[in-house]
Amino acid sequence: SQQGEEDPQALSIQEGENATMNCSYKTSINNLQWYRQNSGRGLVHLILIRSNEREKHSGRLRVTLDTSKKSSSLLITASRAADTASYFCATDGRPTPGGSYIPTFGRGTSLIVHP
Amino acid sequence: DTAVSQTPKYLVTQMGNDKSIKCEQNLGHDTMYWYKQDSKKFLKIMFSYNNKELIINETVPNRFSPKSPDKAHLNLHINSLELGDSAVYFCASSLGVGDGGELFFGEGSRLTVL
């Protein structure tokens, strides 16, 4: 099974700047998801992008998907201190006996936004 | 109301002991999961159940035994705890299995084995 690999592992920026995180994967996917994890908390779903989509927006979030490069990026515009968290991508991973896929995660990008 | 709830939030125990973590979801989802997050934040799938039936067992040692009494509950029992079992364990649920849909996570259960 494959997993997404997030890059960079850590990112430190000032409030107001944009933050860009990348995710690369190895085999073809049906969809890719981005999640956020605040320190000591569970993961929260941010956005899902399907393999036939190239870009999606949600508020200050912009996700792109380039299936030819097997990569996705998450852009957070005008970052705030409250955006400080770890961000994970999840790809189609472990196949089930029925042929569907269990989402598979990497180790995330740790984002720190300084006020 | 918490959608996916896990108990306990913290567990500190000695090597060799047996412990359980409970998980309940009130979302009406068919599929539930256990993930393990290590100290480097790597999140790895352990088990997945769909309508009380095990569909994924990701080469987890036999010391780990999940149980799903009904589709709203998925508990994790760990026998003979080892130091390497120290991690944060997350329960999650989704509407269906492998439909690419959103996972809903609990807040995690931090297990420390001394």
PDB file of C-alpha atoms in Angstrom:
ATOM      1  CA  SER A   1       0.000   0.000   0.000  1.00  0.00           C
ATOM      2  CA  GLN A   2       1.151   3.532  -0.523  1.00  0.00           C
ATOM      3  CA  GLN A   3       1.118   6.549   1.699  1.00  0.00           C
ATOM      4  CA  GLY A   4       1.356  10.231   1.036  1.00  0.00           C
ATOM      5  CA  GLU A   5       4.608  11.909   1.952  1.00  0.00           C
ATOM      6  CA  GLU A   6       4.264  15.471   3.149  1.00  0.00           C
ATOM      7  CA  ASP A   7       6.910  18.079   2.564  1.00  0.00           C
ATOM      8  CA  PRO A   8       8.338  20.012   4.307  1.00  0.00           C
ATOM      9  CA  GLN A   9       8.278  18.206   7.644  1.00  0.00           C
ATOM     10  CA  ALA A  10       8.203  21.539   9.431  1.00  0.00           C
ATOM     11  CA  LEU A  11       7.306  25.065   8.377  1.00  0.00           C
ATOM     12  CA  SER A  12       7.604  28.248  10.395  1.00  0.00           C
ATOM     13  CA  ILE A  13       6.116  31.510   9.119  1.00  0.00           C
ATOM     14  CA  GLN A  14       4.811  34.862  10.305  1.00  0.00           C
ATOM     15  CA  GLU A  15       1.152  35.691  10.593  1.00  0.00           C
ATOM     16  CA  GLY A  16      -0.196  37.050   7.344  1.00  0.00           C
ATOM     17  CA  GLU A  17       2.158  35.016   5.167  1.00  0.00           C
ATOM     18  CA  ASN A  18       1.003  32.146   2.976  1.00  0.00           C
ATOM     19  CA  ALA A  19       1.867  28.560   3.883  1.00  0.00           C
ATOM     20  CA  THR A  20       2.341  25.886   1.243  1.00  0.00           C
ATOM     21  CA  MET A  21       2.582  22.203   2.032  1.00  0.00           C
ATOM     22  CA  ASN A  22       3.098  19.421  -0.466  1.00  0.00           C
ATOM     23  CA  CYS A  23       2.130  15.787  -0.658  1.00  0.00           C
ATOM     24  CA  SER A  24       3.606  13.216  -3.013  1.00  0.00           C
ATOM     25  CA  TYR A  25       2.412   9.685  -3.619  1.00  0.00           C
ATOM     26  CA  LYS A  26       3.532   6.738  -5.710  1.00  0.00           C
ATOM     27  CA  THR A  27       0.582   5.047  -7.416  1.00  0.00           C
ATOM     28  CA  SER A  28      -2.602   6.319  -9.025  1.00  0.00           C
ATOM     29  CA  ILE A  29      -5.367   7.476  -6.711  1.00  0.00           C
ATOM     30  CA  ASN A  30      -9.118   7.964  -6.733  1.00  0.00           C
ATOM     31  CA  ASN A  31      -8.991  10.887  -4.367  1.00  0.00           C
ATOM     32  CA  LEU A  32      -6.755  12.700  -1.921  1.00  0.00           C
ATOM     33  CA  GLN A  33      -7.738  14.308   1.354  1.00  0.00           C
ATOM     34  CA  TRP A  34      -6.132  16.880   3.631  1.00  0.00           C
ATOM     35  CA  TYR A  35      -6.540  16.831   7.402  1.00  0.00           C
ATOM     36  CA  ARG A  36      -5.473  19.103  10.225  1.00  0.00           C
ATOM     37  CA  GLN A  37      -4.365  18.035  13.710  1.00  0.00           C
ATOM     38  CA  ASN A  38      -4.069  20.504  16.544  1.00  0.00           C
ATOM     39  CA  SER A  39      -1.639  19.553  19.285  1.00  0.00           C
ATOM     40  CA  GLY A  40      -3.079  16.818  21.482  1.00  0.00           C
ATOM     41  CA  ARG A  41      -6.256  16.489  19.408  1.00  0.00           C
ATOM     42  CA  GLY A  42      -7.710  14.258  16.738  1.00  0.00           C
ATOM     43  CA  LEU A  43      -7.501  14.853  13.005  1.00  0.00           C
ATOM     44  CA  VAL A  44     -10.110  17.027  11.370  1.00  0.00           C
ATOM     45  CA  HIS A  45     -10.999  16.762   7.698  1.00  0.00           C
ATOM     46  CA  LEU A  46     -10.282  19.890   5.642  1.00  0.00           C
ATOM     47  CA  ILE A  47     -10.856  19.089   2.012  1.00  0.00           C
ATOM     48  CA  LEU A  48     -11.130  16.216  -0.451  1.00  0.00           C
ATOM     49  CA  ILE A  49     -10.036  16.438  -4.070  1.00  0.00           C
ATOM     50  CA  ARG A  50     -10.884  13.773  -6.613  1.00  0.00           C
ATOM     51  CA  SER A  51      -8.499  12.507  -9.263  1.00  0.00           C
ATOM     52  CA  ASN A  52     -10.410  14.285 -12.030  1.00  0.00           C
ATOM     53  CA  GLU A  53     -10.187  17.645 -10.251  1.00  0.00           C
ATOM     54  CA  ARG A  54      -7.229  19.995 -10.459  1.00  0.00           C
ATOM     55  CA  GLU A  55      -8.046  22.588  -7.828  1.00  0.00           C
ATOM     56  CA  LYS A  56     -10.448  23.133  -4.946  1.00  0.00           C
ATOM     57  CA  HIS A  57     -11.020  26.006  -2.588  1.00  0.00           C
ATOM     58  CA  SER A  58     -12.444  26.230   0.884  1.00  0.00           C
ATOM     59  CA  GLY A  59     -12.204  29.609   2.589  1.00  0.00           C
ATOM     60  CA  ARG A  60      -8.476  30.410   2.916  1.00  0.00           C
ATOM     61  CA  LEU A  61      -7.512  26.933   1.770  1.00  0.00           C
ATOM     62  CA  ARG A  62      -6.569  26.040  -1.781  1.00  0.00           C
ATOM     63  CA  VAL A  63      -5.723  22.496  -2.771  1.00  0.00           C
ATOM     64  CA  THR A  64      -4.239  21.501  -6.100  1.00  0.00           C
ATOM     65  CA  LEU A  65      -3.729  18.062  -7.536  1.00  0.00           C
ATOM     66  CA  ASP A  66      -1.340  17.130 -10.323  1.00  0.00           C
ATOM     67  CA  THR A  67      -1.887  13.476 -11.144  1.00  0.00           C
ATOM     68  CA  SER A  68       0.885  13.505 -13.773  1.00  0.00           C
ATOM     69  CA  LYS A  69       3.378  14.422 -11.048  1.00  0.00           C
ATOM     70  CA  LYS A  70       1.560  12.426  -8.390  1.00  0.00           C
ATOM     71  CA  SER A  71       1.514  15.381  -6.072  1.00  0.00           C
ATOM     72  CA  SER A  72      -0.845  17.713  -4.272  1.00  0.00           C
ATOM     73  CA  SER A  73      -0.344  20.983  -2.473  1.00  0.00           C
ATOM     74  CA  LEU A  74      -2.257  22.716   0.290  1.00  0.00           C
ATOM     75  CA  LEU A  75      -2.018  26.492   0.372  1.00  0.00           C
ATOM     76  CA  ILE A  76      -3.213  28.449   3.396  1.00  0.00           C
ATOM     77  CA  THR A  77      -3.448  32.124   2.551  1.00  0.00           C
ATOM     78  CA  ALA A  78      -3.096  34.989   5.034  1.00  0.00           C
ATOM     79  CA  SER A  79      -2.138  32.597   7.820  1.00  0.00           C
ATOM     80  CA  ARG A  80      -3.124  33.169  11.426  1.00  0.00           C
ATOM     81  CA  ALA A  81      -1.588  31.983  14.683  1.00  0.00           C
ATOM     82  CA  ALA A  82      -4.626  29.711  15.046  1.00  0.00           C
ATOM     83  CA  ASP A  83      -3.524  27.837  11.906  1.00  0.00           C
ATOM     84  CA  THR A  84      -0.639  26.375  13.918  1.00  0.00           C
ATOM     85  CA  ALA A  85      -1.133  22.622  13.630  1.00  0.00           C
ATOM     86  CA  SER A  86       0.059  19.542  11.761  1.00  0.00           C
ATOM     87  CA  TYR A  87      -1.357  18.955   8.301  1.00  0.00           C
ATOM     88  CA  PHE A  88      -1.693  15.507   6.780  1.00  0.00           C
ATOM     89  CA  CYS A  89      -2.595  14.235   3.372  1.00  0.00           C
ATOM     90  CA  ALA A  90      -4.396  10.922   3.010  1.00  0.00           C
ATOM     91  CA  THR A  91      -4.374   8.866  -0.161  1.00  0.00           C
ATOM     92  CA  ASP A  92      -6.054   5.649  -1.256  1.00  0.00           C
ATOM     93  CA  GLY A  93      -3.983   3.184   0.660  1.00  0.00           C
ATOM     94  CA  ARG A  94      -4.622  -0.263   1.914  1.00  0.00           C
ATOM     95  CA  PRO A  95      -7.029  -2.148  -0.353  1.00  0.00           C
ATOM     96  CA  THR A  96      -9.795  -4.101   1.318  1.00  0.00           C
ATOM     97  CA  PRO A  97     -10.823  -7.595   0.182  1.00  0.00           C
ATOM     98  CA  GLY A  98     -13.802  -5.929  -1.473  1.00  0.00           C
ATOM     99  CA  GLY A  99     -11.530  -3.793  -3.618  1.00  0.00           C
ATOM    100  CA  SER A 100     -12.071  -0.426  -1.919  1.00  0.00           C
ATOM    101  CA  TYR A 101      -9.357   1.537  -0.123  1.00  0.00           C
ATOM    102  CA  ILE A 102      -8.563   2.564   3.432  1.00  0.00           C
ATOM    103  CA  PRO A 103      -7.178   6.111   3.691  1.00  0.00           C
ATOM    104  CA  THR A 104      -3.446   6.065   4.381  1.00  0.00           C
ATOM    105  CA  PHE A 105      -1.574   8.911   6.028  1.00  0.00           C
ATOM    106  CA  GLY A 106       2.029  10.087   6.227  1.00  0.00           C
ATOM    107  CA  ARG A 107       3.683  11.938   9.091  1.00  0.00           C
ATOM    108  CA  GLY A 108       2.413  15.364   8.219  1.00  0.00           C
ATOM    109  CA  THR A 109       3.809  18.866   8.009  1.00  0.00           C
ATOM    110  CA  SER A 110       4.115  20.721  11.273  1.00  0.00           C
ATOM    111  CA  LEU A 111       3.149  24.368  10.705  1.00  0.00           C
ATOM    112  CA  ILE A 112       3.951  27.102  13.204  1.00  0.00           C
ATOM    113  CA  VAL A 113       2.508  30.561  12.579  1.00  0.00           C
ATOM    114  CA  HIS A 114       4.127  33.245  14.710  1.00  0.00           C
ATOM    115  CA  PRO A 115       1.920  36.154  15.782  1.00  0.00           C
TER     116      PRO A 115
ATOM    117  CA  ASP B   1     -22.536  15.737  21.352  1.00  0.00           C
ATOM    118  CA  THR B   2     -19.122  14.291  20.537  1.00  0.00           C
ATOM    119  CA  ALA B   3     -19.269  12.408  17.234  1.00  0.00           C
ATOM    120  CA  VAL B   4     -16.460   9.911  17.947  1.00  0.00           C
ATOM    121  CA  SER B   5     -15.528   9.466  21.573  1.00  0.00           C
ATOM    122  CA  GLN B   6     -12.692   7.424  23.016  1.00  0.00           C
ATOM    123  CA  THR B   7     -11.929   6.488  26.573  1.00  0.00           C
ATOM    124  CA  PRO B   8      -9.641   6.785  28.371  1.00  0.00           C
ATOM    125  CA  LYS B   9      -7.761   9.795  27.041  1.00  0.00           C
ATOM    126  CA  TYR B  10      -4.616   8.834  28.949  1.00  0.00           C
ATOM    127  CA  LEU B  11      -3.323   5.421  29.998  1.00  0.00           C
ATOM    128  CA  VAL B  12      -0.118   4.845  31.954  1.00  0.00           C
ATOM    129  CA  THR B  13       0.723   1.246  32.720  1.00  0.00           C
ATOM    130  CA  GLN B  14       3.517  -1.224  33.298  1.00  0.00           C
ATOM    131  CA  MET B  15       4.983  -3.622  30.759  1.00  0.00           C
ATOM    132  CA  GLY B  16       3.166  -6.927  30.683  1.00  0.00           C
ATOM    133  CA  ASN B  17      -0.202  -5.516  31.709  1.00  0.00           C
ATOM    134  CA  ASP B  18      -3.403  -5.766  29.682  1.00  0.00           C
ATOM    135  CA  LYS B  19      -5.430  -2.662  28.806  1.00  0.00           C
ATOM    136  CA  SER B  20      -8.489  -1.677  26.773  1.00  0.00           C
ATOM    137  CA  ILE B  21      -9.513   1.442  24.905  1.00  0.00           C
ATOM    138  CA  LYS B  22     -13.150   2.021  24.035  1.00  0.00           C
ATOM    139  CA  CYS B  23     -14.585   3.905  21.088  1.00  0.00           C
ATOM    140  CA  GLU B  24     -18.119   4.920  20.243  1.00  0.00           C
ATOM    141  CA  GLN B  25     -19.531   6.904  17.324  1.00  0.00           C
ATOM    142  CA  ASN B  26     -22.970   8.458  17.154  1.00  0.00           C
ATOM    143  CA  LEU B  27     -22.854   9.351  13.460  1.00  0.00           C
ATOM    144  CA  GLY B  28     -24.602   6.240  12.191  1.00  0.00           C
ATOM    145  CA  HIS B  29     -21.508   5.292  10.191  1.00  0.00           C
ATOM    146  CA  ASP B  30     -20.930   1.749   8.984  1.00  0.00           C
ATOM    147  CA  THR B  31     -17.130   1.718   9.135  1.00  0.00           C
ATOM    148  CA  MET B  32     -14.767   2.208  12.044  1.00  0.00           C
ATOM    149  CA  TYR B  33     -10.985   2.222  12.293  1.00  0.00           C
ATOM    150  CA  TRP B  34      -8.098   2.122  14.704  1.00  0.00           C
ATOM    151  CA  TYR B  35      -4.978   4.117  13.795  1.00  0.00           C
ATOM    152  CA  LYS B  36      -1.721   4.300  15.737  1.00  0.00           C
ATOM    153  CA  GLN B  37       0.308   7.527  15.801  1.00  0.00           C
ATOM    154  CA  ASP B  38       3.928   7.175  16.840  1.00  0.00           C
ATOM    155  CA  SER B  39       6.220   9.758  18.398  1.00  0.00           C
ATOM    156  CA  LYS B  40       7.161  11.062  14.932  1.00  0.00           C
ATOM    157  CA  LYS B  41       3.478  11.675  14.186  1.00  0.00           C
ATOM    158  CA  PHE B  42       3.336   8.921  11.586  1.00  0.00           C
ATOM    159  CA  LEU B  43      -0.266   7.703  11.501  1.00  0.00           C
ATOM    160  CA  LYS B  44      -0.686   4.041  10.625  1.00  0.00           C
ATOM    161  CA  ILE B  45      -3.860   2.014  10.062  1.00  0.00           C
ATOM    162  CA  MET B  46      -4.237  -0.962  12.394  1.00  0.00           C
ATOM    163  CA  PHE B  47      -7.755  -2.302  11.904  1.00  0.00           C
ATOM    164  CA  SER B  48     -10.928  -1.515  10.059  1.00  0.00           C
ATOM    165  CA  TYR B  49     -14.423  -2.873  10.700  1.00  0.00           C
ATOM    166  CA  ASN B  50     -17.453  -2.547   8.487  1.00  0.00           C
ATOM    167  CA  ASN B  51     -20.803  -3.344  10.081  1.00  0.00           C
ATOM    168  CA  LYS B  52     -19.108  -5.255  12.900  1.00  0.00           C
ATOM    169  CA  GLU B  53     -16.980  -7.323  10.522  1.00  0.00           C
ATOM    170  CA  LEU B  54     -13.201  -7.080  10.361  1.00  0.00           C
ATOM    171  CA  ILE B  55     -12.086  -6.013   6.887  1.00  0.00           C
ATOM    172  CA  ILE B  56      -8.522  -4.898   7.504  1.00  0.00           C
ATOM    173  CA  ASN B  57      -5.913  -6.232   9.914  1.00  0.00           C
ATOM    174  CA  GLU B  58      -2.706  -4.450   9.024  1.00  0.00           C
ATOM    175  CA  THR B  59      -0.212  -7.062  10.289  1.00  0.00           C
ATOM    176  CA  VAL B  60      -0.774  -6.058  13.861  1.00  0.00           C
ATOM    177  CA  PRO B  61       0.549  -8.466  16.543  1.00  0.00           C
ATOM    178  CA  ASN B  62      -1.953 -10.909  18.004  1.00  0.00           C
ATOM    179  CA  ARG B  63      -1.626  -9.096  21.322  1.00  0.00           C
ATOM    180  CA  PHE B  64      -3.971  -6.495  19.833  1.00  0.00           C
ATOM    181  CA  SER B  65      -7.560  -7.675  19.627  1.00  0.00           C
ATOM    182  CA  PRO B  66     -10.287  -5.380  18.342  1.00  0.00           C
ATOM    183  CA  LYS B  67     -13.907  -6.083  19.133  1.00  0.00           C
ATOM    184  CA  SER B  68     -16.987  -4.552  17.575  1.00  0.00           C
ATOM    185  CA  PRO B  69     -20.124  -5.463  19.550  1.00  0.00           C
ATOM    186  CA  ASP B  70     -22.224  -3.332  17.222  1.00  0.00           C
ATOM    187  CA  LYS B  71     -21.494  -0.931  14.392  1.00  0.00           C
ATOM    188  CA  ALA B  72     -21.364   2.065  16.744  1.00  0.00           C
ATOM    189  CA  HIS B  73     -18.610   0.622  18.926  1.00  0.00           C
ATOM    190  CA  LEU B  74     -15.087  -0.551  18.260  1.00  0.00           C
ATOM    191  CA  ASN B  75     -12.933  -1.421  21.243  1.00  0.00           C
ATOM    192  CA  LEU B  76      -9.243  -2.269  21.329  1.00  0.00           C
ATOM    193  CA  HIS B  77      -7.783  -4.679  23.842  1.00  0.00           C
ATOM    194  CA  ILE B  78      -4.025  -5.016  24.190  1.00  0.00           C
ATOM    195  CA  ASN B  79      -2.428  -7.938  26.011  1.00  0.00           C
ATOM    196  CA  SER B  80       1.071  -8.143  27.468  1.00  0.00           C
ATOM    197  CA  LEU B  81       1.919  -4.528  26.794  1.00  0.00           C
ATOM    198  CA  GLU B  82       5.408  -3.715  25.523  1.00  0.00           C
ATOM    199  CA  LEU B  83       7.400  -0.489  25.562  1.00  0.00           C
ATOM    200  CA  GLY B  84       6.945  -0.145  21.804  1.00  0.00           C
ATOM    201  CA  ASP B  85       3.192   0.000  22.219  1.00  0.00           C
ATOM    202  CA  SER B  86       3.524   3.501  23.651  1.00  0.00           C
ATOM    203  CA  ALA B  87       1.732   5.759  21.181  1.00  0.00           C
ATOM    204  CA  VAL B  88      -1.472   7.667  20.625  1.00  0.00           C
ATOM    205  CA  TYR B  89      -4.296   5.461  19.389  1.00  0.00           C
ATOM    206  CA  PHE B  90      -7.019   7.063  17.309  1.00  0.00           C
ATOM    207  CA  CYS B  91     -10.444   5.702  16.581  1.00  0.00           C
ATOM    208  CA  ALA B  92     -12.185   6.973  13.445  1.00  0.00           C
ATOM    209  CA  SER B  93     -15.354   6.322  11.523  1.00  0.00           C
ATOM    210  CA  SER B  94     -16.644   6.881   8.005  1.00  0.00           C
ATOM    211  CA  LEU B  95     -19.974   6.512   6.286  1.00  0.00           C
ATOM    212  CA  GLY B  96     -18.859   3.575   4.190  1.00  0.00           C
ATOM    213  CA  VAL B  97     -15.725   1.614   3.533  1.00  0.00           C
ATOM    214  CA  GLY B  98     -13.277   2.857   0.932  1.00  0.00           C
ATOM    215  CA  ASP B  99     -15.724   5.290  -0.572  1.00  0.00           C
ATOM    216  CA  GLY B 100     -13.098   7.999  -0.349  1.00  0.00           C
ATOM    217  CA  GLY B 101     -15.217   9.816   2.126  1.00  0.00           C
ATOM    218  CA  GLU B 102     -14.249  11.825   5.137  1.00  0.00           C
ATOM    219  CA  LEU B 103     -12.942  10.164   8.254  1.00  0.00           C
ATOM    220  CA  PHE B 104     -14.136  11.436  11.612  1.00  0.00           C
ATOM    221  CA  PHE B 105     -11.544  11.015  14.341  1.00  0.00           C
ATOM    222  CA  GLY B 106     -11.761  10.750  18.084  1.00  0.00           C
ATOM    223  CA  GLU B 107      -9.494  12.807  20.287  1.00  0.00           C
ATOM    224  CA  GLY B 108      -7.018   9.999  20.775  1.00  0.00           C
ATOM    225  CA  SER B 109      -5.914   7.811  23.671  1.00  0.00           C
ATOM    226  CA  ARG B 110      -2.308   8.321  24.749  1.00  0.00           C
ATOM    227  CA  LEU B 111      -0.837   5.055  25.991  1.00  0.00           C
ATOM    228  CA  THR B 112       2.424   5.129  27.943  1.00  0.00           C
ATOM    229  CA  VAL B 113       4.034   1.810  28.812  1.00  0.00           C
ATOM    230  CA  LEU B 114       6.676   1.986  31.533  1.00  0.00           C
TER     231      LEU B 114
END
